[in-house]
XYZ file of C-alpha atoms in Angstrom:
687
model
C -18.953 -7.686 11.054
C -20.384 -4.158 10.056
C -18.909 -0.603 10.495
C -20.571 2.560 11.218
C -23.351 4.829 9.087
C -25.143 1.540 8.607
C -21.906 0.484 7.400
C -21.029 -3.059 6.520
C -17.422 -4.301 6.932
C -16.429 -7.775 5.292
C -16.087 -8.581 1.745
C -16.305 -6.143 -0.937
C -17.443 -8.106 -3.550
C -16.643 -7.526 -7.331
C -14.791 -4.364 -7.362
C -13.904 -4.503 -10.944
C -10.089 -4.590 -10.346
C -7.589 -7.138 -11.494
C -5.969 -9.571 -8.741
C -4.168 -12.384 -10.261
C -4.517 -15.131 -7.871
C -1.214 -16.686 -8.629
C 0.862 -13.364 -8.020
C -0.838 -13.021 -4.615
C -0.932 -16.588 -3.756
C 2.735 -16.599 -4.456
C 3.725 -13.144 -2.639
C 1.909 -14.038 0.418
C 4.584 -16.705 1.172
C 7.112 -13.924 1.750
C 5.032 -11.803 4.268
C 7.965 -12.275 6.717
C 10.651 -11.950 4.110
C 13.236 -9.240 3.895
C 15.368 -7.820 0.709
C 12.565 -9.211 -1.566
C 12.535 -7.318 -5.131
C 10.159 -7.771 -7.577
C 11.964 -7.680 -11.128
C 10.000 -6.912 -14.020
C 6.959 -8.717 -13.363
C 5.338 -10.232 -16.694
C 1.580 -9.051 -17.175
C 0.727 -9.501 -20.674
C -2.883 -8.815 -22.590
C -4.089 -6.708 -19.457
C -6.420 -3.864 -20.139
C -4.982 -0.994 -18.781
C -8.201 0.576 -17.614
C -9.394 -2.599 -15.970
C -6.183 -3.242 -14.404
C -5.534 -1.770 -11.202
C -2.332 -3.004 -10.087
C -2.771 -1.135 -7.033
C -5.018 -3.590 -5.650
C -2.030 -6.299 -5.325
C -1.277 -5.393 -1.622
C 1.674 -5.670 0.571
C 4.407 -6.320 -1.776
C 7.495 -4.861 -0.078
C 10.518 -4.212 -0.858
C 11.580 -4.063 2.823
C 15.080 -3.634 3.986
C 16.213 -5.134 7.157
C 16.679 -1.497 8.387
C 14.755 0.834 9.891
C 16.250 3.780 7.763
C 13.718 3.733 5.042
C 10.734 4.934 3.630
C 7.815 5.945 6.138
C 6.053 2.842 7.018
C 2.897 4.312 5.881
C 4.063 4.896 2.468
C 5.829 1.499 2.161
C 3.018 -0.689 2.871
C 0.772 -1.596 -0.501
C 3.656 -1.196 -2.278
C 2.583 -1.863 -6.164
C 4.140 -3.772 -8.805
C 5.666 -1.404 -10.978
C 8.620 -2.499 -13.361
C 12.161 -2.258 -12.397
C 12.986 -0.090 -15.384
C 10.134 2.545 -14.452
C 12.172 4.554 -12.556
C 10.224 7.658 -12.621
C 7.279 5.451 -11.242
C 9.329 4.227 -8.469
C 10.175 7.789 -7.593
C 6.321 9.014 -7.582
C 5.032 5.831 -5.502
C 7.610 6.741 -2.529
C 6.378 10.036 -2.496
C 2.766 8.656 -2.558
C 0.453 7.431 0.209
C -0.860 4.381 -0.827
C -2.581 3.420 2.178
C -5.115 6.488 1.482
C -6.994 4.782 -1.798
C -10.292 3.430 -1.130
C -9.083 -0.181 -1.924
C -5.849 -0.317 0.202
C -5.106 -3.492 2.235
C -4.707 -0.798 5.399
C -8.159 0.308 5.314
C -9.571 -3.246 4.646
C -12.312 -3.844 5.629
C -13.411 -0.256 4.801
C -16.543 1.388 6.010
C -19.300 0.612 3.954
C -23.190 1.468 3.742
C -25.388 -1.609 5.114
C -27.444 -2.904 2.377
C -31.242 -0.853 2.086
C -29.593 2.103 3.501
C -28.104 5.785 1.981
C -29.009 4.267 -1.512
C -30.706 7.312 -2.441
C -27.368 9.244 -2.128
C -25.246 6.328 -3.446
C -27.073 6.581 -6.664
C -27.004 10.166 -6.947
C -23.263 9.854 -7.000
C -22.806 7.305 -9.001
C -24.579 8.786 -11.810
C -22.550 12.342 -11.226
C -19.504 10.287 -11.157
C -20.383 8.661 -14.747
C -21.153 12.265 -15.895
C -24.885 10.857 -16.846
C -26.638 13.164 -14.027
C -29.183 15.486 -15.788
C -29.638 17.602 -12.725
C -25.888 17.907 -11.995
C -23.596 18.310 -14.848
C -20.950 20.326 -12.836
C -17.334 18.637 -12.773
C -16.799 19.676 -9.210
C -18.586 18.399 -6.074
C -18.882 18.765 -2.672
C -20.750 16.244 -0.109
C -20.594 18.269 3.013
C -22.011 17.315 6.797
C -21.425 16.981 10.583
C -19.620 13.866 11.903
C -21.647 10.595 12.264
C -23.859 11.133 9.336
C -21.756 8.556 6.996
C -20.040 10.636 4.493
C -17.067 8.191 4.565
C -19.141 5.074 3.605
C -21.265 6.803 1.106
C -17.839 7.669 -0.083
C -16.715 4.125 0.002
C -19.654 2.500 -1.535
C -19.767 5.210 -4.501
C -16.046 4.506 -5.369
C -16.535 0.975 -5.636
C -19.925 1.107 -7.407
C -17.998 3.235 -10.069
C -15.629 0.873 -11.133
C -13.706 1.869 -14.242
C -14.955 5.206 -13.995
C -13.198 5.612 -10.807
C -10.194 7.449 -11.476
C -8.562 7.851 -8.282
C -9.499 8.215 -4.564
C -7.872 9.416 -1.489
C -9.005 9.207 2.078
C -7.289 11.156 4.334
C -6.986 10.376 7.994
C -5.343 12.224 10.710
C -5.872 9.114 13.237
C -3.829 6.925 10.537
C -1.360 9.644 9.611
C -2.766 9.978 5.826
C -2.922 13.774 5.941
C -0.052 14.966 4.451
C -0.864 17.476 1.766
C 2.372 17.117 0.171
C 1.729 13.797 -0.725
C -1.813 14.150 -2.154
C -1.561 15.078 -5.829
C 1.527 12.612 -5.961
C -1.086 9.960 -5.014
C -3.744 11.133 -7.457
C -0.964 11.180 -9.985
C 0.151 7.756 -9.357
C -3.076 6.196 -9.309
C -3.775 7.355 -12.640
C -0.489 6.296 -13.887
C -1.700 2.809 -12.831
C -5.007 2.955 -14.522
C -3.808 4.572 -17.867
C -0.819 3.607 -19.423
C -0.047 6.178 -21.554
C -0.540 8.536 -18.703
C 1.862 6.376 -16.857
C 4.374 6.089 -19.551
C 4.777 9.967 -20.064
C 4.592 10.638 -16.226
C 7.464 7.943 -15.974
C 9.784 9.712 -18.508
C 9.067 12.917 -17.122
C 10.254 12.099 -13.624
C 13.156 9.998 -14.626
C 14.108 13.489 -16.550
C 13.467 15.737 -13.331
C 13.374 13.503 -10.231
C 12.588 16.633 -8.020
C 9.380 17.340 -9.513
C 7.655 14.839 -6.770
C 8.862 16.861 -3.955
C 8.174 20.412 -5.284
C 5.152 22.724 -3.961
C 1.708 21.262 -4.117
C 0.753 23.868 -7.045
C 3.700 22.574 -9.099
C 3.021 19.079 -8.131
C -0.779 19.460 -9.502
C 0.720 21.256 -12.887
C 3.553 19.015 -13.746
C 1.965 15.530 -12.546
C -1.678 15.972 -13.601
C -2.196 18.914 -16.053
C 0.955 18.634 -18.007
C 0.677 14.847 -18.936
C -2.753 15.688 -19.875
C -2.046 18.010 -22.331
C 0.657 16.488 -23.795
C -1.378 13.420 -24.434
C -3.919 15.488 -25.662
C -1.907 16.871 -28.220
C -0.930 13.307 -28.966
C -4.324 12.110 -29.640
C -4.247 10.116 -26.416
C -6.996 11.786 -24.485
C -7.759 10.520 -21.153
C -11.180 9.112 -20.494
C -13.765 11.080 -18.412
C -12.965 9.777 -14.657
C -13.849 10.648 -11.388
C -11.834 11.271 -8.334
C -13.076 10.964 -4.997
C -11.433 12.745 -1.661
C -12.996 11.972 1.231
C -12.107 13.831 4.730
C -10.491 16.813 3.253
C -11.191 18.706 6.646
C -8.658 15.848 7.968
C -5.828 16.957 5.566
C -3.257 18.933 7.762
C -3.246 22.434 7.608
C -6.006 24.964 6.934
C -4.327 26.791 4.024
C -3.397 23.300 2.276
C -7.043 22.151 2.509
C -8.036 25.408 0.665
C -5.298 25.272 -1.899
C -6.160 21.826 -3.069
C -9.722 23.087 -3.678
C -8.625 26.069 -5.463
C -6.421 24.403 -7.628
C -8.850 21.791 -8.589
C -11.519 24.530 -9.243
C -9.167 26.593 -11.506
C -8.089 23.549 -13.744
C -11.853 22.918 -14.218
C -12.311 26.477 -14.984
C -9.654 26.442 -17.584
C -10.986 22.835 -18.985
C -7.731 21.343 -19.142
C -8.237 17.919 -17.322
C -11.079 15.344 -18.166
C -11.709 14.870 -14.401
C -14.385 15.118 -12.462
C -13.714 16.154 -8.871
C -15.864 15.392 -5.561
C -14.774 16.118 -2.015
C -15.981 14.860 1.384
C -15.901 16.822 4.551
C -17.037 18.167 7.517
C -18.200 21.850 7.885
C -15.017 23.519 8.682
C -15.375 27.146 8.640
C -12.401 27.501 6.142
C -14.007 25.099 3.678
C -17.141 26.602 3.914
C -15.828 30.045 2.973
C -13.805 28.143 0.017
C -16.619 26.276 -1.474
C -18.924 29.523 -0.786
C -16.647 31.768 -3.102
C -18.553 33.051 -5.993
C -16.199 32.124 -8.697
C -16.230 28.282 -7.149
C -19.811 27.971 -6.021
C -20.908 28.284 -9.558
C -18.525 25.402 -10.553
C -20.019 23.073 -7.805
C -22.729 20.756 -7.124
C -23.276 20.683 -3.240
C -24.948 17.756 -1.575
C -25.498 18.134 1.995
C -25.843 15.292 4.717
C -27.718 16.447 7.796
C -28.412 14.983 11.233
C -32.100 14.345 10.749
C -34.804 12.327 12.368
C -35.860 11.279 8.552
C -33.172 8.711 8.769
C -34.973 6.976 11.665
C -36.645 4.230 9.454
C -33.132 3.394 7.902
C -31.393 3.396 11.409
C -34.257 1.184 12.216
C -33.588 -1.147 9.586
C -30.103 -1.021 10.526
C -30.443 -1.829 14.270
C -33.140 -4.659 13.678
C -30.823 -6.386 11.018
C -27.613 -6.213 13.071
C -29.670 -7.631 16.530
C -31.088 -10.020 14.477
C -27.630 -11.074 13.234
C -26.675 -11.231 16.985
C -29.651 -13.132 17.796
C -28.914 -15.756 15.536
C -25.325 -15.793 16.443
C -25.687 -16.455 20.307
C -28.909 -18.496 19.817
C -31.023 -16.224 21.219
C -35.117 -16.653 21.549
C -36.745 -15.805 18.237
C -38.704 -12.493 20.080
C -35.534 -11.116 21.335
C -35.033 -7.713 20.947
C -38.519 -6.437 21.454
C -39.784 -3.766 19.078
C -40.347 -1.198 21.646
C -36.569 -1.597 22.680
C -35.482 -1.332 19.099
C -37.502 1.936 18.862
C -35.832 3.372 22.150
C -32.409 2.559 20.052
C -33.444 4.579 17.634
C -34.477 7.518 19.650
C -31.261 7.201 21.736
C -29.326 7.325 17.962
C -30.992 10.383 17.308
C -30.130 10.357 13.554
C -26.962 9.572 13.548
C -25.551 6.304 11.920
C -22.335 6.284 14.050
C -24.117 5.933 17.290
C -26.688 3.259 16.358
C -23.382 1.527 14.712
C -21.560 2.103 18.320
C -24.709 0.761 19.968
C -24.330 -2.452 17.901
C -21.024 -3.286 18.596
C -21.485 -2.878 22.407
C -24.441 -4.836 22.638
C -22.801 -7.902 20.284
C -19.563 -7.764 22.877
C -17.721 -10.096 20.874
C -15.160 -10.772 23.633
C -18.226 -12.596 25.380
C -17.605 -10.418 28.956
C -21.576 -10.067 29.092
C -24.525 -11.311 27.220
C -26.083 -9.593 24.535
C -29.216 -9.071 26.699
C -27.584 -7.513 29.610
C -25.818 -5.074 27.243
C -28.907 -4.059 25.488
C -30.237 -3.589 29.195
C -27.393 -1.310 29.906
C -27.723 0.633 26.976
C -31.720 1.188 27.261
C -30.941 2.710 30.643
C -29.284 5.709 28.576
C -32.902 6.823 28.147
C -33.231 8.214 31.620
C -29.842 10.155 31.041
C -31.095 11.609 27.827
C -34.405 13.115 29.907
C -32.544 14.390 32.542
C -30.060 16.230 29.831
C -33.227 17.821 28.688
C -32.903 16.592 24.787
C -29.834 17.055 22.412
C -27.849 20.395 22.975
C -25.931 20.022 19.696
C -26.005 17.560 16.655
C -23.281 15.137 18.560
C -24.944 15.195 22.125
C -26.175 11.688 21.784
C -22.844 10.407 20.419
C -21.034 12.173 23.232
C -23.410 10.959 26.104
C -22.864 7.431 24.532
C -18.866 7.716 24.728
C -19.177 9.019 28.128
C -21.132 5.998 29.253
C -18.880 3.492 27.740
C -15.798 5.480 29.455
C -17.651 5.689 33.059
C -17.878 1.984 33.246
C -14.102 1.401 33.096
C -11.935 1.258 36.122
C -9.993 4.292 36.781
C -6.755 2.676 36.000
C -7.873 0.933 32.927
C -8.987 4.179 31.558
C -5.751 6.117 32.108
C -3.956 3.015 30.261
C -6.262 3.287 27.645
C -6.082 7.412 27.324
C -2.318 6.961 27.127
C -2.686 4.541 24.322
C -5.538 6.755 22.346
C -3.016 9.637 23.261
C -0.113 7.492 21.506
C -2.082 7.196 18.214
C -2.062 10.747 18.123
C 1.760 11.057 18.318
C 4.056 11.322 14.902
C 6.213 8.355 15.846
C 9.321 7.159 14.136
C 8.835 5.493 10.571
C 9.981 2.126 11.401
C 9.523 -0.840 9.038
C 10.729 -3.031 12.222
C 7.453 -2.853 14.176
C 3.670 -2.394 13.105
C 1.717 0.491 14.920
C 0.392 -2.147 17.489
C 3.560 -3.213 18.586
C 5.222 0.576 18.661
C 2.428 1.658 20.878
C 2.854 -0.931 23.423
C 6.298 -1.147 23.398
C 6.236 2.796 24.067
C 4.423 2.158 26.807
C 5.816 -0.914 28.002
C 2.763 -3.352 27.432
C 3.157 -6.962 26.790
C 1.338 -8.273 23.925
C -1.150 -10.062 26.120
C -1.644 -6.563 28.175
C -2.322 -4.665 25.125
C -4.814 -6.397 23.843
C -6.894 -6.760 27.178
C -6.433 -3.313 27.616
C -7.828 -2.160 24.450
C -10.524 -4.691 24.442
C -12.767 -2.738 26.748
C -13.503 -0.242 23.922
C -14.316 -2.962 21.339
C -17.834 -0.805 20.469
C -15.650 1.912 19.145
C -12.535 0.945 18.044
C -10.541 -2.680 16.357
C -7.416 -3.672 17.233
C -4.969 -6.182 15.340
C -1.405 -6.875 15.859
C -1.122 -4.621 12.906
C -3.051 -1.288 13.726
C -5.572 0.415 16.050
C -8.753 1.036 13.507
C -11.366 3.594 15.029
C -14.761 2.856 13.461
C -15.512 6.218 13.427
C -13.262 9.794 13.647
C -15.967 11.415 15.796
C -14.626 9.152 19.083
C -11.205 10.691 18.940
C -12.601 14.150 17.975
C -14.461 13.688 21.615
C -11.730 12.639 23.641
C -9.231 15.215 22.140
C -11.932 18.301 22.969
C -12.177 18.807 26.565
C -15.343 20.466 26.302
C -17.138 17.618 25.336
C -15.043 14.723 27.162
C -13.784 16.866 30.400
C -11.442 14.955 32.427
C -11.371 12.121 30.079
C -9.592 14.365 27.301
C -6.525 12.341 26.360
C -4.471 15.410 26.466
C -5.027 15.571 30.071
C -2.576 12.411 30.256
C 0.166 14.268 28.400
C 2.165 15.187 31.511
C 1.778 11.675 32.944
C 2.950 10.573 29.328
C 5.968 12.728 29.176
C 7.291 11.253 32.807
C 6.524 7.692 31.332
C 8.762 8.911 28.494
C 11.697 10.260 30.664
C 11.608 7.180 33.219
C 12.164 4.992 30.138
C 15.016 6.934 28.510
C 16.668 7.059 32.150
C 16.658 3.646 32.207
C 18.109 3.377 28.601
C 21.437 1.591 28.410
C 24.589 1.387 25.854
C 25.759 -1.444 23.623
C 29.096 -1.978 22.556
C 28.823 0.404 19.888
C 27.346 3.151 22.164
C 24.242 2.886 20.559
C 21.310 3.034 23.242
C 19.443 -0.039 23.997
C 15.978 0.911 25.646
C 13.434 -1.950 27.294
C 11.212 -3.695 24.668
C 8.240 -5.031 26.062
C 6.991 -6.566 22.617
C 9.807 -8.176 20.862
C 9.428 -9.478 17.153
C 12.763 -10.711 16.483
C 16.469 -10.314 18.207
C 17.559 -7.652 15.736
C 19.284 -4.635 17.222
C 17.492 -2.178 14.959
C 14.371 -2.840 17.318
C 16.115 -0.948 19.906
C 16.728 1.734 17.836
C 13.755 2.011 16.750
C 12.123 1.994 20.028
C 14.835 4.770 21.124
C 13.751 6.820 18.409
C 9.970 6.443 19.149
C 10.702 7.541 22.790
C 12.393 10.453 21.587
C 10.127 11.555 19.054
C 7.074 11.277 21.842
C 9.055 13.382 24.155
C 9.353 16.221 21.341
C 5.726 15.711 20.877
C 4.492 16.015 24.356
C 7.034 18.505 25.218
C 5.936 20.937 22.222
C 2.000 20.237 23.451
C 2.884 21.541 26.748
C 4.885 24.432 25.631
C 1.882 25.502 23.129
C -0.996 24.635 25.373
C 0.832 26.563 28.816
C 0.596 23.280 30.620
C 3.601 24.061 33.511
C 2.243 22.361 36.683
C 5.036 22.284 39.165
C 5.529 18.515 39.101
C 6.238 18.173 35.613
C 8.089 21.104 35.168
C 10.742 20.186 37.947
C 10.677 16.628 36.265
C 12.083 18.136 32.936
C 14.123 20.187 34.264
C 16.205 17.778 36.171
C 15.981 15.393 33.269
C 19.182 14.802 31.321
C 18.192 16.143 27.365
C 21.298 14.768 26.119
C 19.630 11.442 26.498
C 17.304 12.312 23.421
C 20.253 12.790 21.087
C 22.285 9.678 22.145
C 21.419 7.808 18.707
C 22.209 11.462 16.821
C 19.624 14.305 15.962
C 15.809 13.761 16.093
C 13.727 15.163 13.364
C 10.262 15.039 12.472
C 7.723 16.727 9.999
C 5.324 18.871 11.578
C 3.514 20.717 8.986
C 0.571 20.870 11.336
C 2.037 23.569 13.792
C 1.427 26.947 13.370
C 5.382 27.602 13.606
C 4.947 31.658 14.420
C 2.706 30.679 17.148
C 4.905 28.271 18.136
C 8.172 29.903 17.935
C 6.454 32.687 20.197
C 5.139 30.237 22.676
C 8.669 29.154 22.971
C 10.135 32.396 23.908
C 7.208 33.615 26.177
C 7.062 30.538 28.305
C 10.818 29.844 28.425
C 9.913 27.692 31.652
C 11.756 30.138 33.812
C 15.036 30.505 31.360
C 15.076 26.902 30.543
C 14.395 27.713 26.788
C 16.506 30.424 25.157
C 16.450 31.374 21.671
C 19.923 30.875 19.646
C 20.381 33.422 16.996
C 21.648 31.964 14.114
C 25.071 34.007 14.248
C 25.742 32.608 17.452
C 24.443 29.678 16.755
C 27.090 28.899 13.837
C 29.903 30.058 16.188
C 28.883 27.392 18.918
C 28.115 24.241 16.454
C 29.266 25.522 12.800
C 29.096 21.865 11.411
C 25.426 21.006 12.945
C 23.801 24.324 11.624
C 25.300 25.348 8.077
C 22.155 26.686 6.780
C 20.734 29.174 4.630
C 17.478 29.743 5.051
C 16.620 32.362 7.727
C 13.225 31.345 8.426
C 14.790 28.435 10.413
C 14.973 29.062 14.120
C 16.660 27.598 16.842
C 16.416 27.299 20.826
C 19.097 26.029 23.393
C 16.680 23.855 25.760
C 18.367 22.677 29.167
C 21.042 24.083 31.428
C 24.630 23.363 31.519
C 26.093 20.536 29.894
C 22.472 18.918 29.873
C 21.449 21.585 26.893
C 20.382 20.661 23.837
C 19.304 22.392 20.787
C 15.773 22.605 19.415
C 15.393 23.382 15.672
C 12.275 24.417 13.808
C 13.776 24.437 10.084
C 11.514 25.614 7.213
C 11.328 23.102 4.487
C 9.117 24.402 2.140
C 5.283 25.140 1.758
C 3.305 23.606 4.634
C 6.445 21.748 5.732
C 8.616 22.285 8.576
C 10.789 19.896 10.695
C 11.215 20.271 13.734
C 13.924 18.316 15.865
C 16.494 18.245 18.740
C 20.294 18.364 17.841
C 23.386 18.049 19.715
C 24.730 21.535 21.691
C 27.984 20.348 22.590
C 29.929 16.966 21.533
C 32.278 17.166 24.299
C 29.361 16.997 26.596
C 27.486 14.287 24.658
C 30.924 12.234 24.943
C 31.149 12.419 28.732
C 27.609 11.157 28.917
C 28.338 8.293 26.899
C 31.125 7.358 29.335
C 29.420 8.005 32.096
C 26.440 5.653 30.873
C 29.146 3.084 30.079
C 30.567 2.794 33.249
C 27.241 2.726 34.995
C 25.775 0.087 33.129
C 28.684 -1.852 31.464
C 28.955 -1.818 27.742
C 28.644 -4.903 25.634
C 25.531 -6.477 27.928
C 22.996 -8.402 25.890
C 20.651 -6.563 24.895
C 18.059 -8.977 25.422
C 18.596 -9.133 29.134
C 17.128 -5.497 29.574
C 13.896 -6.416 28.022
C 10.733 -6.931 29.665
C 9.027 -10.295 29.145
C 6.213 -9.984 26.306
């Protein structure tokens, strides 16, 4: 299977990392087990530079509870001796799934053999510090979507081997975008590569565990600069290593993105680390202005990937090779496809590897709905639309045209189902270790396992779905669907009112168990554990919160949705306690302003701290006057919307109980209606 940008997905080959067969084989036997702890794993005679314990994936210390670490942060847990408590702390505040060799990203995007070799060689030489033309220790590879930045980053990171110190691949769609976990992730990888660095950091964090929760500037200084300085003084200087950071434009928050670059540039100016840093990103205005600052520009080697027809020969090579594989797989005539058809596909691709990759996947159609020959004929029909459009209007016009073409061929109801599934991937849902992301999305929307895969199969050319997650072959697809100026009525956010109504219906159907805990319906169960229902309930509440705030921020107040929200008993959102989710990406000043201005005709009212403390003193004992509180709803159905400041780039947004007395009334009412004590399995859908 191949992925975008002339990309190869498959066996990584030799990546210069150590993966002991006995450990991987033994631990694979416990893939569905709970309460596993690896105590004092014995690795002897391992060169610390060669070993990368991070590559032993999916060794989890999961508890049979949903109150643990965020799922994104417990996958790919590394084997760390139990006596190294400091490194354990560092790991729990990292995002191990963001590394170039994480299991969550496997198989990763790679450049197809014979393509982009010029850039791979250039960056490999730079990463090893042997480039005569680029001695700079800071580099920036920039370019628009679809030109293959991630594939080049991945291919070069693997080619560097021991010279790679750490890597981080930002991704909004996979929630690998938290700037507060960026430097902790880099520091942890360095600790796993360099024993002396790891030993020092372990002791430092044991002495002061709060380091891992400090602001990013303090994290950078305490977790990276300070250990390097201390080791230099001990005569244990670190070797020259490269740090690869892909998708910086997908890091949450413009200020955070700029600060990361400024911190790294300052450390290079001060020459206090032996690291060389390269950032891959799109030409986001804030990053352009940051890298073009005179004091940073002089330190930086800038490489640019452009949408250019000069890539046509490489795209032709990729398409010819991929279609040859399809021809052999389906035993087609050796003359297929004709050379003129290949040239037409190159023309449609318009210099974008992402477009050529999507075309190849569409033609293959692994589900066998149509033959490759018919699929090719359908794609070739795009040429007439390109001529009608009068040629490309912007660099991504050909890609947008192909995405539109794929969506146009879907039945309306299938398109709506897909829009809601894709919108679900954009919501920050409850961090559960009970459900995979795929099962979470299916349950949230009430799809059985079979139906979910059938629905998603329609988009095989742009995404891959398995029982674990949804993987997009290229970020440009979701960019397209989130931008109404590009996708029009197919924009996924246009379905937010419908999604919100679905959530309210699901919450209205939620019953209570013997402990008065909520029991929402499940369409895809994985066990009979009661914690499944609590995870599902919290996902419903998180989804409501996200969609409600989106509508407030974007002034979506259609009469029908507003009526349903006002009629909805908001107390159902806090049956299981407060709902609290980090939302660093929101502009909180704008959100507060919108909440005050919109109001939904008195449905939302500011709660001043003085009055709020009088109403519910136990719930709102805070000293941080940056926090804001709003009453949402009317009468006894009211709840509290809390926007709490938790430090730089980090706000938490959540719902709180307004009146304990009103909550008790609701619990009694729900108990008498549904009959407390019913077997939760009787409320589930088939699936």
